Structure formats: C-alpha cells, structure tokens
PDB file of C-alpha atoms in Angstrom:
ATOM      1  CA  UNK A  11       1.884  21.125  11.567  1.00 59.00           C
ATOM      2  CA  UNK A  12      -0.497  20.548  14.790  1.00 64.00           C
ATOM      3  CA  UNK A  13       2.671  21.022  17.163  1.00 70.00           C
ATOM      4  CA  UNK A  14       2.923  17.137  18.304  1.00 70.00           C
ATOM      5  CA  UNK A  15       6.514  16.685  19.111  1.00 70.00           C
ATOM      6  CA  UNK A  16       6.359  12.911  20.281  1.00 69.00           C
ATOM      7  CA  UNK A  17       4.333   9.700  20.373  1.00 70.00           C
ATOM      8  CA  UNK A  18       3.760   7.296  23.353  1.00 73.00           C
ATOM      9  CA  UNK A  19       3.454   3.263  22.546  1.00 74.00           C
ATOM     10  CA  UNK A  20       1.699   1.716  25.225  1.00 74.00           C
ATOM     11  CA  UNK A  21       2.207  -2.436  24.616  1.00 77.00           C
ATOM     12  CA  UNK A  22       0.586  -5.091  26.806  1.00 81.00           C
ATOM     13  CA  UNK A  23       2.463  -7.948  27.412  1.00 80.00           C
ATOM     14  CA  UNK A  24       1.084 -11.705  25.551  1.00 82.00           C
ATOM     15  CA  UNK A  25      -1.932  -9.906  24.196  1.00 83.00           C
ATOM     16  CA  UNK A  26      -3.406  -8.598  20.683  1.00 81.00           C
ATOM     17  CA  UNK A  27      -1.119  -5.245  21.647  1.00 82.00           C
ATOM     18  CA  UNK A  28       2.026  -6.703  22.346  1.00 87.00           C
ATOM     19  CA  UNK A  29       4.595  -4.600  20.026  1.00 89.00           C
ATOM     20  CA  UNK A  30       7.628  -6.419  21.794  1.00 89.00           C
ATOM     21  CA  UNK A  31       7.808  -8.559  24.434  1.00 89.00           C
ATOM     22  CA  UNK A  32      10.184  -9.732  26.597  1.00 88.00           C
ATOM     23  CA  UNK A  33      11.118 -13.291  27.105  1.00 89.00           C
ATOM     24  CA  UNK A  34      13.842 -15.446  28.981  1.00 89.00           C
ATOM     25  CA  UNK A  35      15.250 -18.183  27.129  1.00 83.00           C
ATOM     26  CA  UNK A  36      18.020 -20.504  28.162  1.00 87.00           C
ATOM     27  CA  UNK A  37      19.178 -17.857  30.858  1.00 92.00           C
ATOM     28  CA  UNK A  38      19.046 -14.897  28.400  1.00 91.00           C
ATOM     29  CA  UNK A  39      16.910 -11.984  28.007  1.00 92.00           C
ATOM     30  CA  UNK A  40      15.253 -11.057  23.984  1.00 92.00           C
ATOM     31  CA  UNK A  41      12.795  -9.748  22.852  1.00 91.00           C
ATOM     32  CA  UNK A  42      10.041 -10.882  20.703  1.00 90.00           C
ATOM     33  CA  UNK A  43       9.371  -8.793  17.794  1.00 92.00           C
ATOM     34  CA  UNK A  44       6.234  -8.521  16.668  1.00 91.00           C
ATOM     35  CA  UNK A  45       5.359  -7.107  12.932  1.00 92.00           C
ATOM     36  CA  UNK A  46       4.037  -3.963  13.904  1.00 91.00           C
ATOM     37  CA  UNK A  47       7.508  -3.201  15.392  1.00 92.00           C
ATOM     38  CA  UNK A  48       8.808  -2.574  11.806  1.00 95.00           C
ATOM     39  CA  UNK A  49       6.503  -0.421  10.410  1.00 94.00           C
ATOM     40  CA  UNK A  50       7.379   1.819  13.591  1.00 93.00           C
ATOM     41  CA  UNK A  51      11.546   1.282  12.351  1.00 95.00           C
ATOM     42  CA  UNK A  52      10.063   2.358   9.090  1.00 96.00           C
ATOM     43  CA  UNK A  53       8.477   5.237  10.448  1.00 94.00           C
ATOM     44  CA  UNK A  54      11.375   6.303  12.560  1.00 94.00           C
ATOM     45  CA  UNK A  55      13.512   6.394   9.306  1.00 95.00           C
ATOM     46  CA  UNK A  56      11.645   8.658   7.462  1.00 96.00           C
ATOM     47  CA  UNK A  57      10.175  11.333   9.872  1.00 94.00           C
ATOM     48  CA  UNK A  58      13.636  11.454  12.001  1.00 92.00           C
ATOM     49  CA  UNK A  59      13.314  14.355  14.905  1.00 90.00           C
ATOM     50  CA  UNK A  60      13.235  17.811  13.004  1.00 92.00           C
ATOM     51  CA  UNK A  61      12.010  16.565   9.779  1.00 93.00           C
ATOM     52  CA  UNK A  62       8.914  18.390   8.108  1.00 92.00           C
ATOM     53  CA  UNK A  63       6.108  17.089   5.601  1.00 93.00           C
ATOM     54  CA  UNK A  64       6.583  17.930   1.988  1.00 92.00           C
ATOM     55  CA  UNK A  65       3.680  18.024  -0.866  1.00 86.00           C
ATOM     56  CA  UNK A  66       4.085  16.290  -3.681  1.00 84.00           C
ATOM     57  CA  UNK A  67       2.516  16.542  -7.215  1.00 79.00           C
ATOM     58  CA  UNK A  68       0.298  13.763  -9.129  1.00 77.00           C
ATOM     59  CA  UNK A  69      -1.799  11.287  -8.525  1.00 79.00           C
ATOM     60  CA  UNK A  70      -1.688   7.947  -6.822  1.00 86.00           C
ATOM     61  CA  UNK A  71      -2.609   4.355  -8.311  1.00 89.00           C
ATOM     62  CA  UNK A  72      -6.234   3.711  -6.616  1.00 92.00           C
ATOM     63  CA  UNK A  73      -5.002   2.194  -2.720  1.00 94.00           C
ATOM     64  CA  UNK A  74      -1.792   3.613  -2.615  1.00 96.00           C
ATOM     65  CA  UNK A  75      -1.021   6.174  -0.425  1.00 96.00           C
ATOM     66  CA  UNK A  76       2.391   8.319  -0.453  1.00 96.00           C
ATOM     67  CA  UNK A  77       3.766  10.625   2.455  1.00 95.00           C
ATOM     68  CA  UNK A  78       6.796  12.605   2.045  1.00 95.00           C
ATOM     69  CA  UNK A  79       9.298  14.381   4.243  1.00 95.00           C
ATOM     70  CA  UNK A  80      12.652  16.342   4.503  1.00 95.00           C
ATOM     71  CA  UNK A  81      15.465  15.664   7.122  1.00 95.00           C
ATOM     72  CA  UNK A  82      16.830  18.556   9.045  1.00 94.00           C
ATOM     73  CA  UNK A  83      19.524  17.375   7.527  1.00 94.00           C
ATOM     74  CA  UNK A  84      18.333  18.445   3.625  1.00 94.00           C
ATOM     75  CA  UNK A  85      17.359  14.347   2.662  1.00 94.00           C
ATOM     76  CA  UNK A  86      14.235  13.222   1.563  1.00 95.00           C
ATOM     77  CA  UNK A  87      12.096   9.975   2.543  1.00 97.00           C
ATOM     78  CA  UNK A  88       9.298   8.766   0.428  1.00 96.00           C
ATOM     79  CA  UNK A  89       7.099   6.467   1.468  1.00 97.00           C
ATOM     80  CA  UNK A  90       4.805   4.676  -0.631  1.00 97.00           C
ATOM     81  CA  UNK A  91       2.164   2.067   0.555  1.00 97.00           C
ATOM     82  CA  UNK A  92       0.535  -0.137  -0.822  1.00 96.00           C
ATOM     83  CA  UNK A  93      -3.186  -1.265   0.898  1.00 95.00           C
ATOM     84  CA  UNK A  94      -4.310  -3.487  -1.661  1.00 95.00           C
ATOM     85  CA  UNK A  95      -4.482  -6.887  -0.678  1.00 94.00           C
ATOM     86  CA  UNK A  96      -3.584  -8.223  -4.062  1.00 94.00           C
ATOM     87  CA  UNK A  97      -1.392  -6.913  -7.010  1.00 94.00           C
ATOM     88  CA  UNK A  98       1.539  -4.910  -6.661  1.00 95.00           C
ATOM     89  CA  UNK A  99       1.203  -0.936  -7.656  1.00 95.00           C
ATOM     90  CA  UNK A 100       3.572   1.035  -9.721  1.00 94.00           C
ATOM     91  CA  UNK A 101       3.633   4.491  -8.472  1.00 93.00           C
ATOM     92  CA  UNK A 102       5.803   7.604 -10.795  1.00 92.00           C
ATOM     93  CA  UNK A 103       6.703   9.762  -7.866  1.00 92.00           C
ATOM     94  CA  UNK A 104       8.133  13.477  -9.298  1.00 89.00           C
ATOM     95  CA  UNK A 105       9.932  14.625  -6.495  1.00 87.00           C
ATOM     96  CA  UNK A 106      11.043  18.207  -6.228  1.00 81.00           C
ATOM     97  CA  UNK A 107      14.585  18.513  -5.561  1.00 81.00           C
ATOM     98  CA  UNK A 108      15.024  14.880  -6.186  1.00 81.00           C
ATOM     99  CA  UNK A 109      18.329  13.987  -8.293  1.00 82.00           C
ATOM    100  CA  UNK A 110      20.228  10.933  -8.986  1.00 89.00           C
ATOM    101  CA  UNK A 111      19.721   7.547  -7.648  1.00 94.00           C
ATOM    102  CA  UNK A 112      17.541   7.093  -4.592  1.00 96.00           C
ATOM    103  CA  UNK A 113      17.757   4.226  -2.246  1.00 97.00           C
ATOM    104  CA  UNK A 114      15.287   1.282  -1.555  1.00 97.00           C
ATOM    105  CA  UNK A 115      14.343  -0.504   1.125  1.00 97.00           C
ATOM    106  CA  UNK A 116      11.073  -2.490   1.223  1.00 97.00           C
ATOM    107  CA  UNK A 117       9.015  -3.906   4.223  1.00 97.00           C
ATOM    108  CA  UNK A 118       6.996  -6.692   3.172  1.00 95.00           C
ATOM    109  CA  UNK A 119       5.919  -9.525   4.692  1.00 95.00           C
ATOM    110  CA  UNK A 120       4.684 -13.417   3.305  1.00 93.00           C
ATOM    111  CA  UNK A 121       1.142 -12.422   3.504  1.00 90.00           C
ATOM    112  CA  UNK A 122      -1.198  -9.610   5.074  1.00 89.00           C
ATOM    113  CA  UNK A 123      -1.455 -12.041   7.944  1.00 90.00           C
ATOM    114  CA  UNK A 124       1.712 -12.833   8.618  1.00 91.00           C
ATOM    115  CA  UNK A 125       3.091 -13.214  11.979  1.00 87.00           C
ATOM    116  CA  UNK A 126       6.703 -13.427  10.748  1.00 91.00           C
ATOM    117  CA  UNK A 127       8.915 -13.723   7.738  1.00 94.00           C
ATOM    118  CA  UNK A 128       8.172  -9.964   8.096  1.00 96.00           C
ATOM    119  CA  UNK A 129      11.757  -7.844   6.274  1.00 97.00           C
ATOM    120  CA  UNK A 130      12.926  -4.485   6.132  1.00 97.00           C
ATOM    121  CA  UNK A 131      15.291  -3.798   3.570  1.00 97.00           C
ATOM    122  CA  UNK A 132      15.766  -7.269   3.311  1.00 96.00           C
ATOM    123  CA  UNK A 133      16.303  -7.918   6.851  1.00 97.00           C
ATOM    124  CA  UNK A 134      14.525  -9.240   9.718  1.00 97.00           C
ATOM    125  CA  UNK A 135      15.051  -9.010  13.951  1.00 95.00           C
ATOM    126  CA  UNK A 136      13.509 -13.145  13.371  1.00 92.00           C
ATOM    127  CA  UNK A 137      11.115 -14.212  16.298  1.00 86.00           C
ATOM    128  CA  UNK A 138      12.996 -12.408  18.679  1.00 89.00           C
ATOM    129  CA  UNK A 139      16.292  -9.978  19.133  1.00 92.00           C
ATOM    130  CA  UNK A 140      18.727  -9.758  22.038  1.00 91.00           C
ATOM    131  CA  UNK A 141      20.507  -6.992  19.959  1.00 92.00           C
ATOM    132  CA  UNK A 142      18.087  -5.110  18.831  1.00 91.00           C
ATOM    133  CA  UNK A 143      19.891  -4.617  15.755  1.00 94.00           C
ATOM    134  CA  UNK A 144      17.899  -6.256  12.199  1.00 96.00           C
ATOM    135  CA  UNK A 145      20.353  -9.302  10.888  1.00 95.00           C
ATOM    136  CA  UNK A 146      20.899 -10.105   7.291  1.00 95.00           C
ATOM    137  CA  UNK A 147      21.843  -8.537   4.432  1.00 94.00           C
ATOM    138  CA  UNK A 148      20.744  -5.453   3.206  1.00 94.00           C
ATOM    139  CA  UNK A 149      18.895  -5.700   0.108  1.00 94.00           C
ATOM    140  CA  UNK A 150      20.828  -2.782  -1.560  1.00 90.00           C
ATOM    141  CA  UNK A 151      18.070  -2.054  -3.960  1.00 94.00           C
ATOM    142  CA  UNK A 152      18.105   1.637  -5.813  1.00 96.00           C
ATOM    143  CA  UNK A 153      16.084   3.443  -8.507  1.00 96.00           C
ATOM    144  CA  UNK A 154      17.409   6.241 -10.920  1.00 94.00           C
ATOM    145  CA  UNK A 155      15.043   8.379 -11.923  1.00 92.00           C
ATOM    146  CA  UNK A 156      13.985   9.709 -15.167  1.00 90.00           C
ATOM    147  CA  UNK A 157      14.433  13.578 -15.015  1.00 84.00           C
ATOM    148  CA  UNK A 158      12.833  14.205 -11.372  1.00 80.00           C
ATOM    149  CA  UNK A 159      10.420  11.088 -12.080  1.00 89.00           C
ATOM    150  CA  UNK A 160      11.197   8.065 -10.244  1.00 92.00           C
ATOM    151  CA  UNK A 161       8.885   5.031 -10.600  1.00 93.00           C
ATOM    152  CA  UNK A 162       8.929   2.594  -8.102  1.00 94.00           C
ATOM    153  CA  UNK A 163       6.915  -0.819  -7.734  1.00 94.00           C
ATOM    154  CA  UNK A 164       5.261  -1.326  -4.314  1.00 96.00           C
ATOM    155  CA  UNK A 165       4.361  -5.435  -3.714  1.00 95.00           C
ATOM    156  CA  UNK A 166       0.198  -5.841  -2.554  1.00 95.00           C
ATOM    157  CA  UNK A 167      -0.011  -4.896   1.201  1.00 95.00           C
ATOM    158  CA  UNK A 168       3.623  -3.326   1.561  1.00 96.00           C
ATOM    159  CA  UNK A 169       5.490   0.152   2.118  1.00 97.00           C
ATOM    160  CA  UNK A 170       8.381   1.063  -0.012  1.00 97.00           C
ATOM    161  CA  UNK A 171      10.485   4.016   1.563  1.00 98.00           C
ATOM    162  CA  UNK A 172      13.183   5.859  -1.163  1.00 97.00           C
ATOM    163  CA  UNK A 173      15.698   7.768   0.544  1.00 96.00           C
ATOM    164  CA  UNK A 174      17.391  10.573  -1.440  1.00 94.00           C
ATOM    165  CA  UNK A 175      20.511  12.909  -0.283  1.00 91.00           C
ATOM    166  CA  UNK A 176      20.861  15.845   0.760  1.00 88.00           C
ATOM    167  CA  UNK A 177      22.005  17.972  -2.379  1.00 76.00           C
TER     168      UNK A 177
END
C-alpha cells in the first residue's frame, strides 16, 4: 500500500546480525544458517512478488497477531503468530474465499532462545547448508475448515502459515 517494492538485508559477518554466514569446512563452502533466516523463508512464502494484503474479520487471542495475503496467482497465505512466551493460542480464522482443506506448515523452534533445532514445516537447513535447500521431511500437516472457519493452534513463540488454493 506505501509503494515499497523490495527489501535490502544487510548481515555482518560473526556478529549479533549475522543472518547467514559463510564458512569453509573440510575444503567446502556452506553456509551457516542462523534462525532469523527462516522467518525470512516464511515471509517469502506468503507475500511472493505481486501478492496484496487482505483484511480479515474477528478478533485475535490476546498476543497473537495474524497477517493475510493473496498470490497473483488467486492463493491465500495466513499467517498466524504467536508472541507469547508460554502457552500455545488457538486462533478461528474466517477466511473469505477460503474452501476446503488448507495446508500447514509451522516454524517453531525448542525455545524463544534457541540457536538451532529451529523447523519449518518440519524441516530444518541444520547448522549450516551447502544446498540451500531445507532437508527432512515435510510435516504434511492440514486443517479443514468448518464452513469458511478454520481453527488452527499456534505453539508459544511460533508462526503458523495456512496456505489455501487458488479457487
């Protein structure tokens, strides 16, 4: 709505505001990943280039905040998060438009603290990546909504993001 059409991260190397690093190991190149790093995947998957905001109705549980956007493409991403630093938070998100089962993917980490352990969707780049691809498996976790309601439960100190097709 402002007009911004990119962002700039600026990391310094081996300090505070180190988003990835790079490191030589054993005669290869990786890079560290740091947990910030996945909040910014998380971000990148539900504002892709040409998406717009969308308002949603109701209320939030008290520290939850919940953005919403539409793909150029005609999806929606929800994101719910959760800035409590105890006790998870159930949010009933009526989405507009929304129909049949959305998909789930959850970045959490061991604690608010954490350094690693940190997951999205179940899957993590570990300590560092020379791929730059997350490893695992994919949680595969979905919710199917009652009418347009879907309710979704959002760990302490987390971000939930449903996806939902284009339809």
């Amino acid at each position: 709505r402002t007009g911004v059409s990119g962002v700039n991260i600026h990391t310094v190397p081996n300090t505070i505001n180190e988003v990835l690093g790079p490191e030589l190991s054993h005669g290869r190149w990786a890079m560290r990943v740091h947990p910030e790093f996945y909040g910014m995947v998380m971000f990148a998957q539900a504002a892709p280039a040409g998406s717009h905001l969308l308002r949603l109705s109701g209320t939030s549980p008290s520290g939850v905040k919940v953005w919403a956007t539409r793909s150029a493409d005609g999806s929606m991403h929800v994101v719910v998060i959760n800035k409590r630093l105890s006790g998870a938070a159930t949010a009933q998100l009526n989405i507009p438009g929304g129909h049949g089962a959305a998909s789930v993917e959850q970045l959490q980490a061991p604690s608010v603290h954490a350094t690693s352990g940190v997951t999205l969707g179940g899957q993590t780049f570990g300590t560092s990546t020379s791929t730059g691809l997350l490893g695992g498996r994919p949680a595969g976790l979905s919710v199917t909504p009652a009418g347009s309601t879907y309710s979704v439960r959002v760990p302490a100190a987390s971000a939930t993001m449903l996806s939902l097709p284009a339809g």
